[in-house]
Short mmCIF file of C-alpha atoms in Angstrom, two decimals:
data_model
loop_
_atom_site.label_atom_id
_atom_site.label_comp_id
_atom_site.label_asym_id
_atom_site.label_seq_id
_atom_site.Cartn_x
_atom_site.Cartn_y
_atom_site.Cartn_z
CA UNK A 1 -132.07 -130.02 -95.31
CA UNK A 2 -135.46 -130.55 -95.44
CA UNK A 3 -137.05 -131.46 -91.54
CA UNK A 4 -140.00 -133.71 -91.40
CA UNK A 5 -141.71 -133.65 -88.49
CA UNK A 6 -144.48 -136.27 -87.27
CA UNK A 7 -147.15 -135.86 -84.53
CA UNK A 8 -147.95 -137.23 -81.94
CA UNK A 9 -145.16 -139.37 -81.45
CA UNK A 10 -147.23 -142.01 -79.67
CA UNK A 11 -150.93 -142.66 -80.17
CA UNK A 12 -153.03 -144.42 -78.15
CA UNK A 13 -155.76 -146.08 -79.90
CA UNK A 14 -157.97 -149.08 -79.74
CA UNK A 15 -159.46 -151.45 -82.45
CA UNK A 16 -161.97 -150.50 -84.48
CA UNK A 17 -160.98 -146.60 -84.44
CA UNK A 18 -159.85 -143.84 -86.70
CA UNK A 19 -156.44 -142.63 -85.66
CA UNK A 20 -154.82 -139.55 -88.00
CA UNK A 21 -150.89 -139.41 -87.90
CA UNK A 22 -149.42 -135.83 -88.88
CA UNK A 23 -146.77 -135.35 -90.78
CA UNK A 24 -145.34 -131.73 -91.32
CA UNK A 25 -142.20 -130.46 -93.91
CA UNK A 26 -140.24 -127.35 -92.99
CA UNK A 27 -140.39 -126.26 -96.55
CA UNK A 28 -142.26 -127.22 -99.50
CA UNK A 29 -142.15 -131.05 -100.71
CA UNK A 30 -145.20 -130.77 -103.51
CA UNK A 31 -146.84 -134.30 -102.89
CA UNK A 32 -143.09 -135.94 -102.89
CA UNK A 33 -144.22 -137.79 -99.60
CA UNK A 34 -144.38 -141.92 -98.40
CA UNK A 35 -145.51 -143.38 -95.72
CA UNK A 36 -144.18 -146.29 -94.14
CA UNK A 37 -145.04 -149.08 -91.67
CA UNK A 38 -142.62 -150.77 -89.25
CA UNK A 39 -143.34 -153.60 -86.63
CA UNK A 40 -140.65 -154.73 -84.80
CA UNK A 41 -137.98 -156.84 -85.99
CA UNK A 42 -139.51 -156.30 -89.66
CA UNK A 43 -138.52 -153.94 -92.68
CA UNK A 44 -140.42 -151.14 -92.90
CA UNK A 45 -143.21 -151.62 -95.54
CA UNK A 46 -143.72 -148.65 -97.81
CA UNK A 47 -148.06 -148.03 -97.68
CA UNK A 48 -148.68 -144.54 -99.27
CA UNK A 49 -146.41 -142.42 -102.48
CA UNK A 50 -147.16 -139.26 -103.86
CA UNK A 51 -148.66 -138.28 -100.85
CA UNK A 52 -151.89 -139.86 -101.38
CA UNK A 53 -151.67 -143.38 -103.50
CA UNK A 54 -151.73 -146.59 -102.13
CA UNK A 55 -148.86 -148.92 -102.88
CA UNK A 56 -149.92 -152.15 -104.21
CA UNK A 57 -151.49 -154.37 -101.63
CA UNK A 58 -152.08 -152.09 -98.92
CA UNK A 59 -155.19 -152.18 -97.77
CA UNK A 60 -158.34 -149.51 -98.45
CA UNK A 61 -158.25 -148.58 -94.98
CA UNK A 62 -155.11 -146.47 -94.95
CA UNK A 63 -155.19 -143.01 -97.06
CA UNK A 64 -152.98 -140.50 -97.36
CA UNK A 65 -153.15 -136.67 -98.02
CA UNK A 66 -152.16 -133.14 -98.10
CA UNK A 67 -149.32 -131.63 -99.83
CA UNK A 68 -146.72 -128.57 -99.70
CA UNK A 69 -146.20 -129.17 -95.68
CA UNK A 70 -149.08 -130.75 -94.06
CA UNK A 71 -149.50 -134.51 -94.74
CA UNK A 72 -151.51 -137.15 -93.17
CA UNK A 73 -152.08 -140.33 -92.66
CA UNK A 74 -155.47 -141.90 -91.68
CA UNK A 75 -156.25 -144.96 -91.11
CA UNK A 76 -160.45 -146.00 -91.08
CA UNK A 77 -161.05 -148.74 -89.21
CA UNK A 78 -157.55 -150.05 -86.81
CA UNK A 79 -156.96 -153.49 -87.15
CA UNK A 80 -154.90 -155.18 -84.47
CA UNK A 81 -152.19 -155.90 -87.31
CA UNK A 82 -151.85 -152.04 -87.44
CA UNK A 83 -150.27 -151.46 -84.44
CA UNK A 84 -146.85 -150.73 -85.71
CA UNK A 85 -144.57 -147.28 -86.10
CA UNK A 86 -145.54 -145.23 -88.95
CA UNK A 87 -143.33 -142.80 -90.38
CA UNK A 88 -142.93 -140.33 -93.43
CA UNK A 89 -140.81 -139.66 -96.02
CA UNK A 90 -139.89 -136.71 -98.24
CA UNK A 91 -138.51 -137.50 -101.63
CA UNK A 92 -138.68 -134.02 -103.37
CA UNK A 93 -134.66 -133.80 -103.46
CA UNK A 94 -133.80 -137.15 -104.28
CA UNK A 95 -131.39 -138.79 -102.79
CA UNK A 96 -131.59 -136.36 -99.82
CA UNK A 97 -133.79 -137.84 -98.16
CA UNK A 98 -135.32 -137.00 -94.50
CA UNK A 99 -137.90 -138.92 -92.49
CA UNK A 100 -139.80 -137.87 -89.85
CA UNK A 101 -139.16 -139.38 -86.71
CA UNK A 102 -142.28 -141.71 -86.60
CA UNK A 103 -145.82 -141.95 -84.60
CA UNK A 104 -146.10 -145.49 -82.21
CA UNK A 105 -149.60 -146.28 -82.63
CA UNK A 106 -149.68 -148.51 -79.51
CA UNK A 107 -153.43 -150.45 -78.21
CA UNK A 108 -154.95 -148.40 -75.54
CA UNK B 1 -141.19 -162.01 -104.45
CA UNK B 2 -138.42 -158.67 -103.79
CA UNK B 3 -135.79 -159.49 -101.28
CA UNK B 4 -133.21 -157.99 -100.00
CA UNK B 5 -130.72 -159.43 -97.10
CA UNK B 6 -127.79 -157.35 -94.80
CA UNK B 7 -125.41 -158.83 -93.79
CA UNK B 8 -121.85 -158.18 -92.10
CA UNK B 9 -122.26 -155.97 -88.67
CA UNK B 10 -120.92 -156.50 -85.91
CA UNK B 11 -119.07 -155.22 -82.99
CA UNK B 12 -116.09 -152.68 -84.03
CA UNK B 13 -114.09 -150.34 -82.47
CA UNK B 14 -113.83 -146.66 -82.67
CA UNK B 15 -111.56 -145.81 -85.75
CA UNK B 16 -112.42 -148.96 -87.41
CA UNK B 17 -113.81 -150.22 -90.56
CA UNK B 18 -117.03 -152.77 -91.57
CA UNK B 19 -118.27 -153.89 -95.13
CA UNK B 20 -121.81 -154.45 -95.43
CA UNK B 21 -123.66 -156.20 -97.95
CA UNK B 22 -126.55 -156.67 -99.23
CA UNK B 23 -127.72 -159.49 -101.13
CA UNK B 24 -130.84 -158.61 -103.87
CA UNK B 25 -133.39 -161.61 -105.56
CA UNK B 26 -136.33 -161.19 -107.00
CA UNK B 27 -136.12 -158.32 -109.92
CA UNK B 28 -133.75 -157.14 -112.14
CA UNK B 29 -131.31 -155.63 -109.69
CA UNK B 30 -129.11 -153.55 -112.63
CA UNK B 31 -132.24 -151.70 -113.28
CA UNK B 32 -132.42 -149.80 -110.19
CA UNK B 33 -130.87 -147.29 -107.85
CA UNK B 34 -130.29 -148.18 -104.67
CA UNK B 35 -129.51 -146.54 -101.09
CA UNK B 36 -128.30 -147.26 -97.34
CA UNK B 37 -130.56 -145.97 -94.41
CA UNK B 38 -129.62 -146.19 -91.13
CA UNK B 39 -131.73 -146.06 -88.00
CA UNK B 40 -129.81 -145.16 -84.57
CA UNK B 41 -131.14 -146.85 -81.30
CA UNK B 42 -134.42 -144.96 -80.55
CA UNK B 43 -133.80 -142.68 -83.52
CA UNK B 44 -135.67 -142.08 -86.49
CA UNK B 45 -134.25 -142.97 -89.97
CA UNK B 46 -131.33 -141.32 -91.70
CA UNK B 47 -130.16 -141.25 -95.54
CA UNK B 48 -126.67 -142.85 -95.60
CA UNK B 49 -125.85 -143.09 -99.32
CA UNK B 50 -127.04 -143.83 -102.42
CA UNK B 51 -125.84 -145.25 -105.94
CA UNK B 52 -127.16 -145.37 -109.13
CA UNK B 53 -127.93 -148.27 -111.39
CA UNK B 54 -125.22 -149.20 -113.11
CA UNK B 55 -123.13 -147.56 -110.06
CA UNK B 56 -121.94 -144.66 -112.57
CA UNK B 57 -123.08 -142.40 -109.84
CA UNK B 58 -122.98 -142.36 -106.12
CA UNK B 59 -124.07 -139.82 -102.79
CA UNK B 60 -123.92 -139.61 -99.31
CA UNK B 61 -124.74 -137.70 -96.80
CA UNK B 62 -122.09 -135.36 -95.25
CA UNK B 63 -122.42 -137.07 -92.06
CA UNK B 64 -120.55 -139.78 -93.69
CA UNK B 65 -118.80 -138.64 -96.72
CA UNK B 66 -115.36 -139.19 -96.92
CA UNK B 67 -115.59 -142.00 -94.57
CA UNK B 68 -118.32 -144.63 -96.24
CA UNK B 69 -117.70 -145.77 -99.96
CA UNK B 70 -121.14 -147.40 -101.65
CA UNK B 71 -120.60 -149.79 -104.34
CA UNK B 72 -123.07 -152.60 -106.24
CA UNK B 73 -121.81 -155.74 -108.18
CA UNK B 74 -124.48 -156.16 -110.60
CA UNK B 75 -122.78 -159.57 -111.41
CA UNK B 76 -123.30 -160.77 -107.98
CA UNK B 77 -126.85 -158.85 -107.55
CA UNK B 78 -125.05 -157.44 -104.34
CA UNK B 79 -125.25 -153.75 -103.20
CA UNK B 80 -122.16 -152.85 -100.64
CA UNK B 81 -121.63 -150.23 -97.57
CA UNK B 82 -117.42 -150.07 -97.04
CA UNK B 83 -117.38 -148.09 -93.42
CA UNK B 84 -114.17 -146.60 -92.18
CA UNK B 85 -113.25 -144.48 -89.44
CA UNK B 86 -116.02 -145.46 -87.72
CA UNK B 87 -117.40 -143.51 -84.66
CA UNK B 88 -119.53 -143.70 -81.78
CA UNK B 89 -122.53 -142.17 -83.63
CA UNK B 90 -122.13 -144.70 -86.25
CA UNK B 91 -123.87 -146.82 -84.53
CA UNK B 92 -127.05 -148.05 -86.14
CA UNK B 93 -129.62 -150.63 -88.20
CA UNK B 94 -128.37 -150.35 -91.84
CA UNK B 95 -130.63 -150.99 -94.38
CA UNK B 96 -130.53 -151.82 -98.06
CA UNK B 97 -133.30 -150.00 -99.84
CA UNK B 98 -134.44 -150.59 -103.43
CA UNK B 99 -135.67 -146.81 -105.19
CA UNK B 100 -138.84 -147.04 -107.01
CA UNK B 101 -137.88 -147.53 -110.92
CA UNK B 102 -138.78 -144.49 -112.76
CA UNK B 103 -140.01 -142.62 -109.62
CA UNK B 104 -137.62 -141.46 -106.08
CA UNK B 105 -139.38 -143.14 -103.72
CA UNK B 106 -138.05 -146.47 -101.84
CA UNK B 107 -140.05 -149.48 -102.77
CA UNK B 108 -138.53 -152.68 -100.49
CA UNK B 109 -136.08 -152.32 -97.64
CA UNK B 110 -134.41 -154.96 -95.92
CA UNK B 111 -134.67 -156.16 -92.39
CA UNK B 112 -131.17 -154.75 -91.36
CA UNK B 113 -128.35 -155.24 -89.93
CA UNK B 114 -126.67 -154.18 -87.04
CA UNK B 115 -123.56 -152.03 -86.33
CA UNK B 116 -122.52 -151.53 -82.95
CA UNK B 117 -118.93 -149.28 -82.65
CA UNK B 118 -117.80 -149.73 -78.86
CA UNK B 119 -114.73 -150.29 -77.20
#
């Protein structure tokens, strides 16, 4: 099974800056990576594919990167609507699978 | 607009057994895989199971296998989770999720539903 593994866990951040959420694979996942958003009560919102691609809608703000192991997430400017849990997603062996186990980005 | 609604947890006991569905508007539902995730209290998100379009094909994870049966009524646009056996650990938010057509990543999720396994 392929471990994904997300730093920090909680962020503390306040409007207005540029947080970077970490996302690491214990083996290789190519750029077979998402990235998801989840506010409370809600369905998570899928926001980045193939590692670095926007899904439709999202806004220019968030970008994605890396590949093999190291991914990230960045996000340029945080809007108060961002504060959410953001997690990733490796889909290199479909349907296995794993997410890591998601970065709070919480107002400081 | 995509949609897709859980329904059926609920409180069971240990050793018991819960049908979830999950009701899908808004796109051609026989045209696309579709999987269970499940999300323990303060946990991070598991892969439960997964079936293929036209339900020809299913998975699940060994955590589960042998215990959960997936299924999909493409007449009814309505995905299903049949849980037996049910343990402590069971206990989760299950959500429907819709796989990308043509690609393996999940698209639209559901807001969940609850299973709580407690005597």
């Amino acid at each position: 099974e392929i471990v994904m593994t997300q730093s920090p866990a909680t962020l503390s951040v306040s409007p207005g800056e540029r947080p970077t959420l970490s996302c690491r694979a214990s083996q290789s996942v190519s750029s077979n990576l998402a990235w998801y958003q989840q506010k409370p009560g809600q369905a998570p919102r899928l926001l980045i594919y193939g590692a670095s691609t926007r899904a439709t809608g999202i806004p220019a703000r968030f970008s994605g990167s890396g590949s093999g192991t190291e991914f990230t997430l960045t996000i340029s400017s945080l809007q108060s609507e961002d504060f959410a849990v953001y997690f990733c997603q490796q889909y290199n062996n479909w349907p296995l699978y794993t997410f890591g186990q998601g970065t709070k980005l919480e107002i400081k | 607009e995509v949609q897709l609604v859980e329904s059926g947890g609920g409180l069971v006991q240990p050793g018991g057994s819960l049908r979830l569905s999950c009701a899908a508007s808004g796109f051609p539902f026989s045209s696309y895989a579709m999987h269970w995730v499940r999300q323990a209290p303060g946990k991070g998100l598991e892969y439960v199971s997964a079936i293929s379009s036209n339900g020809g094909s299913t998975y699940y994870a060994n955590s589960v296998k042998g215990r959960f049966t997936i299924s999909r009524d493409n007449s009814k646009n309505t995905l299903y989770l049949q849980m037996g056996s049910l343990r402590a650990e069971d206990m989760a938010v299950y959500y429907c999720a819709r796989k990308s057509s043509g690609t393996y990543w999940v698209d639209y999720w559901g807001q969940g539903t609850l299973v709580t396994v407690s005597s």
